[in-house]
Structure formats: C-alpha cells, structure tokens
Amino acid sequence: MEHGAKRKVTITGTGSTSGGIFHSVKIMGEGQVNGAMESEIFRSTGTCSVKGDLKTKQYRQMGETSIEGDLYSNRLNVLGQIGVTGSLRGGTVKISGQLDVGGECEAEFFQAKGGFHVHGLLNAEKMVIRTFGPCHAKEIGGGNISVRQSKLAEMKQWFSKKGPMELTAETIEGDQIYLEYTNADIVRGSTIILGPGCRIGQVEYRQSLRKNKHAIVNAEKKL
C-alpha cells in the first residue's frame, strides 16, 4: 500500500469513487465504491456499497454496507448491517447488528451481538456469540466457543417475526464449548456444556459433558 499511502477519499452526502489503493476512505452519508479497494483505514457512517473486494487494516461502520466480493480486515467493527457476497476474513471481528456472509467467515476473535447468516464455515480461535436474532452457520469451528442468548432476546421475540433467537448449525466443533439456545446436528469437542434451549442430535466429547435439564440430546458418545 506504500505507493498510495497519501491518497485519501472523503464522501459527504452522496457520492462515489473508483477502486484502487488508498490511505484512508471516509464515507458520511451515501457512498459507492466502483471496484476493488485497499485502504489502511475504511470508515462508513450511513449507507455504503463496494463493487469488488475490500482489504483494509481498520474497518469501522455505523449503518448499512454491502460488499460484492471478499472482505479482509485486521480489525473490523460493525454497528448496523453488513452483507458480504464472498468470504470475510479478519483478525478481530466485532459485529453488533446483522451479518450476512455468502462464503466463509474466519477470524482470530469473532464476537457477534445480534443475528447472522454465514453460508459456509464460521471459524475463530475464540468465538463469543450473543443471540439477539436468528443466527445461522453451515459449520462452526474454533478453540473456545461461547453461545448465550441475549438477556433482551425474549423481549425482542414478542415484537419480531424473523424467527427464534437461537443459533442453528449442522456441526459445531471446538475445544471448549458452551452453548445456549442452539440447534445442531453434531456437537464435537473436548469440554462441552449445554445450557437451556439446546437441541442437539449427537454430542461427541473427549473429556467432559454437562447438560442443563432443559437441554435435549438424542445421542452421546465419548471419544
């Protein structure tokens, strides 16, 4: 990014810019990026669309963004709604709101407060999920996985028709796993704790398994 380190883009109101390599991109209002983009800093407040891949060290968003391609960021913070048609890869990924990823989502640390739909694999060394909306992933993998229902989820359920405030996945695999309000075909790990609202087809554990009395497990297997 060195040869474009001095280039900066600022959009206030409504505007657009071509893709390319930049030092910083700041959008306040409604902005469109026409092409793939690399930027040290990417900040958007309002509505933004990127017609291509986006690679940035620092990504911060308040509002709604759509990316037609892959998204990579060392540090990603989202307050609002973001859609990525490709895959999302990052170091630290923090979502407060709604996330939709067409491919895979991989991070060192993944935190979601709200709802999400990852159409491929969701993978992170440490994963903290607070369901405040329907959460879906085809597969989930990681080291330490924690899924809890937001304390406000029951209240939101009264007013929402989107579906149950729970996590749904085909398989969940990790080392240390704690789950609440999770529906999965297979959960596999070393230390597994199943809290209230869990409906699991089969649990496979290496060290220990603890179950809440309201958790439903069809089959258990010690590895």
Coordinates of C-alpha atoms in Angstrom, one line a residue:
M1 CA 0.0 0.0 0.0
E2 CA 3.0 2.3 0.2
H3 CA 2.6 3.9 -3.3
G4 CA -0.9 5.0 -2.4
A5 CA -0.3 6.0 1.2
K6 CA -1.0 9.7 0.7
R7 CA -4.3 9.2 -1.2
K8 CA -7.4 9.9 0.8
V9 CA -11.1 9.8 -0.1
T10 CA -13.9 11.6 1.8
I11 CA -17.5 11.4 0.7
T12 CA -20.0 13.6 2.4
G13 CA -23.7 13.4 1.4
T14 CA -24.0 11.3 -1.8
G15 CA -21.1 10.4 -3.9
S16 CA -18.9 7.7 -5.5
T17 CA -15.3 6.8 -6.0
S18 CA -13.3 4.3 -8.1
G19 CA -11.5 1.5 -6.6
G20 CA -7.7 1.5 -6.0
I21 CA -5.2 1.8 -3.2
F22 CA -5.7 4.5 -0.6
H23 CA -4.5 5.5 2.9
S24 CA -8.0 6.3 4.2
V25 CA -11.6 6.2 3.0
K26 CA -14.3 8.0 4.9
I27 CA -17.9 8.0 3.9
M28 CA -20.6 10.0 5.7
G29 CA -24.0 9.7 4.0
E30 CA -24.4 7.5 1.0
G31 CA -21.4 6.3 -0.9
Q32 CA -20.4 3.8 -3.6
V33 CA -17.0 2.3 -4.4
N34 CA -16.8 1.1 -8.0
G35 CA -14.1 -1.5 -8.0
A36 CA -11.8 -3.4 -5.7
M37 CA -10.2 -1.3 -2.9
E38 CA -7.3 -1.5 -0.5
S39 CA -7.1 1.1 2.3
E40 CA -5.3 1.4 5.6
I41 CA -8.5 2.9 7.2
F42 CA -12.1 2.4 6.0
R43 CA -14.9 4.2 7.9
S44 CA -18.5 4.5 6.9
T45 CA -21.4 6.2 8.6
G46 CA -24.7 5.8 6.7
T47 CA -25.1 3.6 3.6
C48 CA -22.2 2.2 1.5
S49 CA -21.8 -0.3 -1.3
V50 CA -18.5 -1.7 -2.6
K51 CA -18.4 -3.3 -6.1
G52 CA -15.4 -5.5 -5.5
D53 CA -13.1 -6.9 -2.9
L54 CA -12.2 -4.7 0.1
K55 CA -9.0 -5.1 2.0
T56 CA -8.2 -2.8 5.0
K57 CA -6.3 -2.7 8.3
Q58 CA -9.1 -0.9 10.2
Y59 CA -12.7 -1.1 9.3
R60 CA -15.4 0.8 11.2
Q61 CA -19.0 1.0 10.2
M62 CA -22.2 2.6 11.5
G63 CA -25.1 1.9 9.3
E64 CA -25.6 -0.4 6.3
T65 CA -22.9 -1.7 3.9
S66 CA -22.9 -4.2 1.1
I67 CA -19.7 -5.7 -0.4
E68 CA -19.8 -7.5 -3.7
G69 CA -16.7 -9.6 -3.1
D70 CA -14.4 -10.6 -0.3
L71 CA -13.7 -8.6 2.8
Y72 CA -10.4 -8.7 4.8
S73 CA -9.7 -6.5 7.8
N74 CA -7.2 -6.8 10.7
R75 CA -9.7 -5.0 12.9
L76 CA -13.4 -4.9 12.0
N77 CA -16.1 -3.1 14.0
V78 CA -19.7 -3.0 12.7
L79 CA -22.7 -1.3 14.3
G80 CA -25.6 -2.0 11.9
Q81 CA -25.9 -4.3 9.0
I82 CA -23.3 -5.7 6.6
G83 CA -23.6 -8.1 3.7
V84 CA -20.6 -9.8 2.0
T85 CA -21.2 -11.9 -1.1
G86 CA -17.8 -13.6 -0.8
S87 CA -15.9 -14.5 2.3
L88 CA -14.9 -12.5 5.4
R89 CA -11.5 -12.9 6.9
G90 CA -10.0 -10.9 9.7
G91 CA -8.1 -10.7 12.9
T92 CA -10.6 -9.2 15.3
V93 CA -14.2 -9.2 14.0
K94 CA -16.9 -7.5 16.2
I95 CA -20.5 -7.3 14.9
S96 CA -23.3 -5.5 16.7
G97 CA -26.4 -5.9 14.5
Q98 CA -26.8 -8.1 11.4
L99 CA -24.1 -10.0 9.3
D100 CA -24.6 -12.0 6.1
V101 CA -21.7 -13.8 4.5
G102 CA -22.1 -15.7 1.3
G103 CA -18.9 -17.8 1.8
E104 CA -16.7 -18.5 4.8
C105 CA -16.1 -16.3 7.8
E106 CA -12.7 -16.7 9.5
A107 CA -11.1 -14.7 12.4
E108 CA -8.8 -15.0 15.3
F109 CA -11.5 -13.4 17.5
F110 CA -15.2 -13.3 16.5
Q111 CA -17.8 -11.5 18.5
A112 CA -21.4 -11.2 17.4
K113 CA -24.2 -9.4 19.3
G114 CA -27.4 -9.7 17.1
G115 CA -28.1 -12.1 14.2
F116 CA -26.0 -13.5 11.4
H117 CA -26.1 -15.9 8.5
V118 CA -22.8 -17.4 7.4
H119 CA -23.5 -19.7 4.4
G120 CA -20.2 -21.5 4.7
L121 CA -17.8 -22.2 7.6
L122 CA -17.6 -19.9 10.6
N123 CA -14.2 -20.4 12.2
A124 CA -12.4 -18.5 15.0
E125 CA -9.9 -19.3 17.7
K126 CA -12.2 -17.6 20.2
M127 CA -15.9 -17.0 19.5
V128 CA -18.4 -15.1 21.6
I129 CA -22.0 -15.1 20.3
R130 CA -24.9 -13.3 22.0
T131 CA -28.0 -14.2 20.0
F132 CA -30.4 -11.2 19.6
G133 CA -31.8 -12.5 16.4
P134 CA -31.7 -15.8 14.3
C135 CA -28.1 -17.0 13.9
H136 CA -27.2 -19.5 11.2
A137 CA -23.9 -21.1 10.0
K138 CA -23.4 -24.2 7.9
E139 CA -20.5 -25.3 10.1
I140 CA -18.8 -23.8 13.2
G141 CA -15.3 -24.5 14.3
G142 CA -12.9 -22.9 16.8
G143 CA -11.0 -23.2 20.0
N144 CA -13.2 -21.6 22.6
I145 CA -16.8 -21.2 21.6
S146 CA -19.4 -19.5 23.8
V147 CA -23.0 -19.0 22.7
R148 CA -25.5 -17.3 25.0
Q149 CA -28.9 -15.8 24.5
S150 CA -29.1 -12.0 25.0
K151 CA -31.0 -11.1 28.1
L152 CA -33.2 -8.9 25.9
A153 CA -33.9 -11.7 23.4
E154 CA -37.1 -12.8 25.0
M155 CA -38.5 -9.3 25.0
K156 CA -37.5 -8.8 21.3
Q157 CA -39.2 -12.1 20.4
W158 CA -42.5 -10.5 21.4
F159 CA -42.1 -7.9 18.6
S160 CA -40.2 -9.9 16.0
K161 CA -41.4 -12.3 13.3
K162 CA -37.9 -13.2 12.0
G163 CA -37.7 -16.5 13.9
P164 CA -36.4 -17.8 17.1
M165 CA -33.5 -16.1 18.8
E166 CA -31.2 -19.1 18.6
L167 CA -28.1 -20.5 16.8
T168 CA -28.6 -23.1 14.1
A169 CA -25.7 -25.1 12.5
E170 CA -25.1 -28.5 11.1
T171 CA -21.9 -29.2 13.0
I172 CA -20.1 -27.3 15.9
E173 CA -16.6 -28.4 16.7
G174 CA -14.1 -26.9 19.2
D175 CA -12.0 -27.5 22.3
Q176 CA -14.1 -25.7 25.0
I177 CA -17.8 -25.3 24.1
Y178 CA -20.6 -23.6 26.0
L179 CA -24.0 -23.4 24.2
E180 CA -27.4 -22.0 24.9
Y181 CA -30.5 -22.0 22.7
T182 CA -28.6 -23.9 20.0
N183 CA -30.0 -26.3 17.4
A184 CA -27.2 -28.5 15.8
D185 CA -26.9 -32.0 14.3
I186 CA -23.5 -32.7 15.8
V187 CA -21.5 -31.0 18.6
R188 CA -17.9 -32.3 19.0
G189 CA -15.3 -31.1 21.5
S190 CA -13.2 -31.7 24.5
T191 CA -15.2 -29.9 27.2
I192 CA -18.8 -29.3 26.4
I193 CA -21.5 -27.6 28.5
L194 CA -25.1 -27.5 27.1
G195 CA -27.3 -24.8 28.7
P196 CA -31.0 -24.2 28.3
G197 CA -32.7 -24.3 24.9
C198 CA -30.3 -26.7 23.3
R199 CA -31.5 -29.3 20.8
I200 CA -28.6 -31.5 19.7
G201 CA -28.7 -34.6 17.5
Q202 CA -25.4 -36.1 18.7
V203 CA -22.7 -34.9 21.2
E204 CA -19.2 -36.3 20.9
Y205 CA -16.8 -35.3 23.8
R206 CA -13.3 -36.2 24.8
Q207 CA -13.1 -35.0 28.4
S208 CA -16.5 -34.0 29.9
L209 CA -20.1 -33.2 29.1
R210 CA -22.5 -31.3 31.3
K211 CA -26.2 -30.8 30.3
N212 CA -28.9 -28.5 31.6
K213 CA -32.0 -30.4 32.5
H214 CA -33.8 -28.5 29.7
A215 CA -31.2 -29.4 27.0
I216 CA -32.3 -32.1 24.6
V217 CA -29.6 -34.6 23.3
N218 CA -30.5 -37.5 21.1
A219 CA -27.2 -39.4 21.4
E220 CA -24.0 -39.1 23.3
K221 CA -20.5 -40.5 22.5
K222 CA -17.3 -40.3 24.5
L223 CA -14.3 -40.2 22.2

